[in-house]
Short mmCIF file of C-alpha atoms in Angstrom, two decimals:
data_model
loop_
_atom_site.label_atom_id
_atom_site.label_comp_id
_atom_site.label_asym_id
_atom_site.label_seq_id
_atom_site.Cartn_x
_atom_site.Cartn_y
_atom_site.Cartn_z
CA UNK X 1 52.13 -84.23 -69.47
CA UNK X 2 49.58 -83.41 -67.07
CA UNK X 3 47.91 -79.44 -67.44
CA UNK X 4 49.87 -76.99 -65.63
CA UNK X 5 48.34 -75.54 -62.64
CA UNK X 6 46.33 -72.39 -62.20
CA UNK X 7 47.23 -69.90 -59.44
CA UNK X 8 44.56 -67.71 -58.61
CA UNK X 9 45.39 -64.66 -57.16
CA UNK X 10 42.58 -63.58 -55.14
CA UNK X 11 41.04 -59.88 -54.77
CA UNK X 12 38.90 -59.68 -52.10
CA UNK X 13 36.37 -56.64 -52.41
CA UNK X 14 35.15 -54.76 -49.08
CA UNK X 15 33.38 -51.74 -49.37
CA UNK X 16 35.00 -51.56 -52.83
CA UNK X 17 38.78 -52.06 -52.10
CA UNK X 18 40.79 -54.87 -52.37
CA UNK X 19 41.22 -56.24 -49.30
CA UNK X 20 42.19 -59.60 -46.96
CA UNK X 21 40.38 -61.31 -43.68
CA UNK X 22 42.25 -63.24 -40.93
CA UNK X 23 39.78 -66.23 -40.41
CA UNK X 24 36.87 -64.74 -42.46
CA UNK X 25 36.88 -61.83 -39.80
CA UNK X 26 35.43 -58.59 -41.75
CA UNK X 27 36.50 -57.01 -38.87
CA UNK X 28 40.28 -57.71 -39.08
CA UNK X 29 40.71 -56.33 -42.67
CA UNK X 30 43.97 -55.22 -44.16
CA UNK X 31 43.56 -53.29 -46.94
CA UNK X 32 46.14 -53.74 -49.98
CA UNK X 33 44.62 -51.55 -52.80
CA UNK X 34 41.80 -49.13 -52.80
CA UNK X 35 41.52 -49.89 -56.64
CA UNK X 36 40.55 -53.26 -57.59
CA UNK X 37 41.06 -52.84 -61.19
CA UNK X 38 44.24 -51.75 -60.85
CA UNK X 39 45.75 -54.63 -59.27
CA UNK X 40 43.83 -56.97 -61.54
CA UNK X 41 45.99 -55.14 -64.15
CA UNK X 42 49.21 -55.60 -61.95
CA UNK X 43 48.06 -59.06 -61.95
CA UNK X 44 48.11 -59.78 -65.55
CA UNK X 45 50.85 -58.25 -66.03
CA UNK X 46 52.28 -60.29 -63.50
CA UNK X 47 51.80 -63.48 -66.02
CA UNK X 48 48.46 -64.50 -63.97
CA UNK X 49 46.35 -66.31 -66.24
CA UNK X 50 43.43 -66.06 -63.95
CA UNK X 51 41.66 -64.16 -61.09
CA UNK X 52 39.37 -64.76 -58.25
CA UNK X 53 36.99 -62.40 -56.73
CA UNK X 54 35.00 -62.63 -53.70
CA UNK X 55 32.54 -59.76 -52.90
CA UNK X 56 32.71 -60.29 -49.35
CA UNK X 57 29.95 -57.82 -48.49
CA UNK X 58 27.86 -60.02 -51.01
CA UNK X 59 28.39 -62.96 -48.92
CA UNK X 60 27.24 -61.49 -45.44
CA UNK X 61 24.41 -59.89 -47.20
CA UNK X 62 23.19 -62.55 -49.99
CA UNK X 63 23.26 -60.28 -52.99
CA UNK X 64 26.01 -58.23 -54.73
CA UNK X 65 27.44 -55.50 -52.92
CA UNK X 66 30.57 -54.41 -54.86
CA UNK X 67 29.10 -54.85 -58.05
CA UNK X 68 30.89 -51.65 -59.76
CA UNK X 69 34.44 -52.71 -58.30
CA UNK X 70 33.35 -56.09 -59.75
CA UNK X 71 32.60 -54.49 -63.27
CA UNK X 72 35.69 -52.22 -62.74
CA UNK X 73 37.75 -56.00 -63.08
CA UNK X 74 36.26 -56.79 -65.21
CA UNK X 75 36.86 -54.07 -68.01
CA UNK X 76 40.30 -54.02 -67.06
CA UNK X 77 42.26 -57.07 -67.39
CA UNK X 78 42.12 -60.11 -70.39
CA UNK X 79 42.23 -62.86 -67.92
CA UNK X 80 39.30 -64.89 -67.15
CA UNK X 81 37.24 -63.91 -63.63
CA UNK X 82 35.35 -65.88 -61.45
CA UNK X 83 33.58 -64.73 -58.59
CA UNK X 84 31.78 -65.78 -55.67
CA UNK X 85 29.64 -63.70 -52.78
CA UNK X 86 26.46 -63.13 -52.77
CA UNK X 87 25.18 -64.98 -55.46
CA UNK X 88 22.46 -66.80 -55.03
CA UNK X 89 19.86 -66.90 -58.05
CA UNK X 90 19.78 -67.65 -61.51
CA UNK X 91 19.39 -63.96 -61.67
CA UNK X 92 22.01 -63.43 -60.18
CA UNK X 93 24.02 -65.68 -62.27
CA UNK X 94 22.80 -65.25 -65.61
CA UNK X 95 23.42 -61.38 -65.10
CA UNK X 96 27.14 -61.73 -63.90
CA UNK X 97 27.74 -64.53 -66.65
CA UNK X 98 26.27 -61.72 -69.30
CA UNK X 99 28.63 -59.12 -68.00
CA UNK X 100 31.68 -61.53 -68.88
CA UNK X 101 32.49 -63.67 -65.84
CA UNK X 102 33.76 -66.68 -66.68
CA UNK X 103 32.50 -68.43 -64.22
CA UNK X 104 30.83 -67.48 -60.73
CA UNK X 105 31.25 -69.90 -57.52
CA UNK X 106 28.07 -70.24 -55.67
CA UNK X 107 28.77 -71.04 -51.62
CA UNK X 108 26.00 -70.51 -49.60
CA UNK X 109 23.05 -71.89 -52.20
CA UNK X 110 25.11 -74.73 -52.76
CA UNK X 111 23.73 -75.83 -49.01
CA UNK X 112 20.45 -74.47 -49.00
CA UNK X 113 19.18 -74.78 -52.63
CA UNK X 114 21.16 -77.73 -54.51
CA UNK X 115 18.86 -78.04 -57.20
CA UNK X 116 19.25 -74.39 -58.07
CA UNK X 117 22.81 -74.97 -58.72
CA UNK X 118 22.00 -78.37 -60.77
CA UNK X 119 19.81 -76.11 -62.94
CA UNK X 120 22.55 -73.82 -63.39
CA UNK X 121 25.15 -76.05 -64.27
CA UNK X 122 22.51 -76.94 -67.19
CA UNK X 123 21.87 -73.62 -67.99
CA UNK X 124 25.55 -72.35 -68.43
CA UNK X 125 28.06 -75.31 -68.74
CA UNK X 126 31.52 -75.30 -67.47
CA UNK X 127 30.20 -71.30 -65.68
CA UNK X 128 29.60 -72.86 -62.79
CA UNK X 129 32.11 -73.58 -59.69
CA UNK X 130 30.81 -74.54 -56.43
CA UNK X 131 32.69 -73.24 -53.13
CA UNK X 132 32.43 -75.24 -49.81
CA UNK X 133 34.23 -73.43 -46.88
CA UNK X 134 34.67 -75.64 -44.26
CA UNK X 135 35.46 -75.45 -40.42
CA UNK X 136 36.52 -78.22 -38.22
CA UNK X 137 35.39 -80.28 -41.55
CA UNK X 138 31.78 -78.71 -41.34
CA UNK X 139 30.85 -76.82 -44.69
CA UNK X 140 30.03 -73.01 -43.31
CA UNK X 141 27.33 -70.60 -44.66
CA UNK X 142 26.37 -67.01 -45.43
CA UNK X 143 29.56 -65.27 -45.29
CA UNK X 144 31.33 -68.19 -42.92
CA UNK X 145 28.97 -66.81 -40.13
CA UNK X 146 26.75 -70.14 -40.03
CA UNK X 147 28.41 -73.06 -38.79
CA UNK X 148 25.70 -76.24 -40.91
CA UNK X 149 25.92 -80.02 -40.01
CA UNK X 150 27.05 -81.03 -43.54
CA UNK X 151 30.35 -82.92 -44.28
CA UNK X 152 32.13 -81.06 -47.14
CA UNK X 153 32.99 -84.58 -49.28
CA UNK X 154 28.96 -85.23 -48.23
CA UNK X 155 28.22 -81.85 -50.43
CA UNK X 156 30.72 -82.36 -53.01
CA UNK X 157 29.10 -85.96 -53.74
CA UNK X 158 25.99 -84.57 -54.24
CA UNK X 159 27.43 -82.83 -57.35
CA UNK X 160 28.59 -85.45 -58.97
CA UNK X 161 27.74 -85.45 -62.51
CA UNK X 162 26.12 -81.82 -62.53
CA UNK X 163 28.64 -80.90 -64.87
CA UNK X 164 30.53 -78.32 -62.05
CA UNK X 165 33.70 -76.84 -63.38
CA UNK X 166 35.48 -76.81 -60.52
CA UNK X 167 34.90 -77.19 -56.28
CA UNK X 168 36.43 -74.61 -54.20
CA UNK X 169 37.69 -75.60 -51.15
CA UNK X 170 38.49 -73.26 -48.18
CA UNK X 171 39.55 -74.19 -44.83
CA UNK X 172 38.67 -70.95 -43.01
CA UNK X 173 40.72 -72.05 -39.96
CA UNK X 174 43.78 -71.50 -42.22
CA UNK X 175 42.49 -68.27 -44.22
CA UNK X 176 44.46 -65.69 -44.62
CA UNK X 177 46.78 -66.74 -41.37
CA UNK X 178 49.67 -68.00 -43.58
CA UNK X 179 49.97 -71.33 -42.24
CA UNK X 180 49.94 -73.23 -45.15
CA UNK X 181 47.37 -75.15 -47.15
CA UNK X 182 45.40 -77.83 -45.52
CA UNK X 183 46.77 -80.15 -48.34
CA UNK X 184 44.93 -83.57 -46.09
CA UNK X 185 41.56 -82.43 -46.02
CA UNK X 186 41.99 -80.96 -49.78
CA UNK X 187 43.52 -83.62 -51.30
CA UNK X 188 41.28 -85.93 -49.42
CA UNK X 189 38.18 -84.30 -50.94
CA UNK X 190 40.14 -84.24 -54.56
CA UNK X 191 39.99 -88.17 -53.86
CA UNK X 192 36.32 -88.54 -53.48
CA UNK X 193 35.40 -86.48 -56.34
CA UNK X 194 35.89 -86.64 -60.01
CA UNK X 195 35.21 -83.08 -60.04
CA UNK X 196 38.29 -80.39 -60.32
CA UNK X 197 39.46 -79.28 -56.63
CA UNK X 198 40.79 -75.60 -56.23
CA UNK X 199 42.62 -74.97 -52.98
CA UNK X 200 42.20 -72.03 -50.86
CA UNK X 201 43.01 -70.68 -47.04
CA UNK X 202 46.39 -70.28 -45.82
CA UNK X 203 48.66 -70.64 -49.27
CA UNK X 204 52.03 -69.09 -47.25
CA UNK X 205 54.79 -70.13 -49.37
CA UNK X 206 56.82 -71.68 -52.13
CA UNK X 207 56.49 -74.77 -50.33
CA UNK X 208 52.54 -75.02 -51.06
CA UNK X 209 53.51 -74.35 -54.79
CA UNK X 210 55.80 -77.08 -54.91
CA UNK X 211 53.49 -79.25 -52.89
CA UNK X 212 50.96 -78.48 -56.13
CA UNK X 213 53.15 -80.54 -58.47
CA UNK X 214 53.39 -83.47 -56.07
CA UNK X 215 51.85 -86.92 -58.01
CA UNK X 216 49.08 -87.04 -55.23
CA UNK X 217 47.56 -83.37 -56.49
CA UNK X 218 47.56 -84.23 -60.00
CA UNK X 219 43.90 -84.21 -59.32
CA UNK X 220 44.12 -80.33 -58.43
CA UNK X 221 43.07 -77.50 -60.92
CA UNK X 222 45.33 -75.44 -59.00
CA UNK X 223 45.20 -73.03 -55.82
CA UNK X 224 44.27 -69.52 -54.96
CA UNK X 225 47.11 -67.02 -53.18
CA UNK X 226 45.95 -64.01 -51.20
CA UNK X 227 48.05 -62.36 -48.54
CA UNK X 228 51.20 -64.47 -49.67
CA UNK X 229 51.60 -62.65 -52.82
CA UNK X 230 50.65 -59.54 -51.40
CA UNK X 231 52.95 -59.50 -48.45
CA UNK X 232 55.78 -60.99 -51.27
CA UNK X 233 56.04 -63.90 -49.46
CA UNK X 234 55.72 -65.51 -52.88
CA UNK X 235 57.62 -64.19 -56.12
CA UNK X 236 54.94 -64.34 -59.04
CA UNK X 237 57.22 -65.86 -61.51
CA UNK X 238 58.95 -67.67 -59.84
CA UNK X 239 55.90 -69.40 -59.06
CA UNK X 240 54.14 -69.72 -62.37
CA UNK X 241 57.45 -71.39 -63.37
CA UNK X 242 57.29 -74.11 -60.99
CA UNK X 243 53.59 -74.53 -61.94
CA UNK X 244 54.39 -74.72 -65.86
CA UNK X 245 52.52 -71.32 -66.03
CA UNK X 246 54.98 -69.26 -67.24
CA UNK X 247 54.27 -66.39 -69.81
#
């Protein structure tokens, strides 16, 4: 029997709350929570086995922004954390990896510095997840404000055998609207890999859970789940049932 899959619920950090983006738009911001540890708790408790941060000032700014709200997690929940934003040295990493991530997801230097990344994956095996945010099939850059020329299976491929834990995918088109997964483009890029695909943007409904267990995304680690489970568009357990996650 194939591993169950992880749902990630996502906690999006801006100017230290927990909040979501339509579209990667810091300027359409809803916040949920103005205490970040607390609804890592709630997630946990939720059955959650995992939990995915972005610092989303990190990203527009290229170094860690919400760095106590980060720490904040961390000290309060069990689960494993990865987290992406803003990190873009091996600094960076090694720091965030000592404080007890479990892994961080590294966007931007992905494009601009791939070796970096290939000398973290050596550094700290199985720490290190790559994300590639993509619109109109175009990986995007420092925060999603930079549109580059890159394909995102053309990026992935140049990972292969790096010994990254997992690829992120986002289709920002599809973030945080509640339209549904891109499941073509993501399973397409699960395809062309052998690395673990994560998807992300849009996740609106049971029906992307169920879509998860489908033979053709046996290749998926799983997906992440903002506004859906925050809105209570999705019931948590029932959920983490259908994924074989249950507590």
């Amino acid at each position: 029997m194939a591993d169950p899959k992880i749902l990630f619920p996502a906690i999006d950090l801006k100017d230290g709350q927990c909040v979501r983006l339509v579209k990667g738009d810091m300027d359409q911001a809803t916040v949920y929570n103005t205490d970040p540890a607390a609804q890592a708790k709630d997630f946990e408790a939720q059955g959650f086995r995992w939990l995915h941060v972005v610092d989303l000032n990190g990203a527009f700014e290229g170094e860690s922004v919400n760095g106590a709200a980060v720490e904040a997690i961390l000290s309060a929940t069990r689960n494993p954390v990865q987290l992406g934003g803003g990190i873009r040295t091996l600094a960076h990493i090694e720091n965030w990896l000592e404080k007890g991530l479990a892994r961080v997801i590294l966007g931007t230097v992905a494009v601009r510095d791939p070796d970096l990344v290939k000398e973290a994956c050596r550094l700290f095996p199985g720490k290190v997840a790559v994300g590639i945010d993509a619109k109109g099939g175009k990986v995007a850059v420092e925060g999603w404000a930079e549109a580059s020329e890159l394909g995102v299976i053309e990026l992935a491929r140049a990972f292969e055998g790096a010994g990254v834990a997992a690829i992120i995918y986002t289709d920002i088109d599809r973030d945080g609207v509640l339209t549904g997964i891109n499941w073509e483009s993501t399973l397409d890029l699960a395809d062309a890999v052998s690395i673990p695909v994560i998807a992300s943007g849009g996740l609106a409904s049971i029906a992307d859970i169920l879509r998860m267990t489908m033979p053709d995304a046996a290749k998926l680690e799983g997906a992440i789940s903002g506004r859906a489970l925050y809105d209570g568009r999705i019931d948590p357990a029932e959920a983490l049932s259908i994924l074989g996650g249950t507590k």
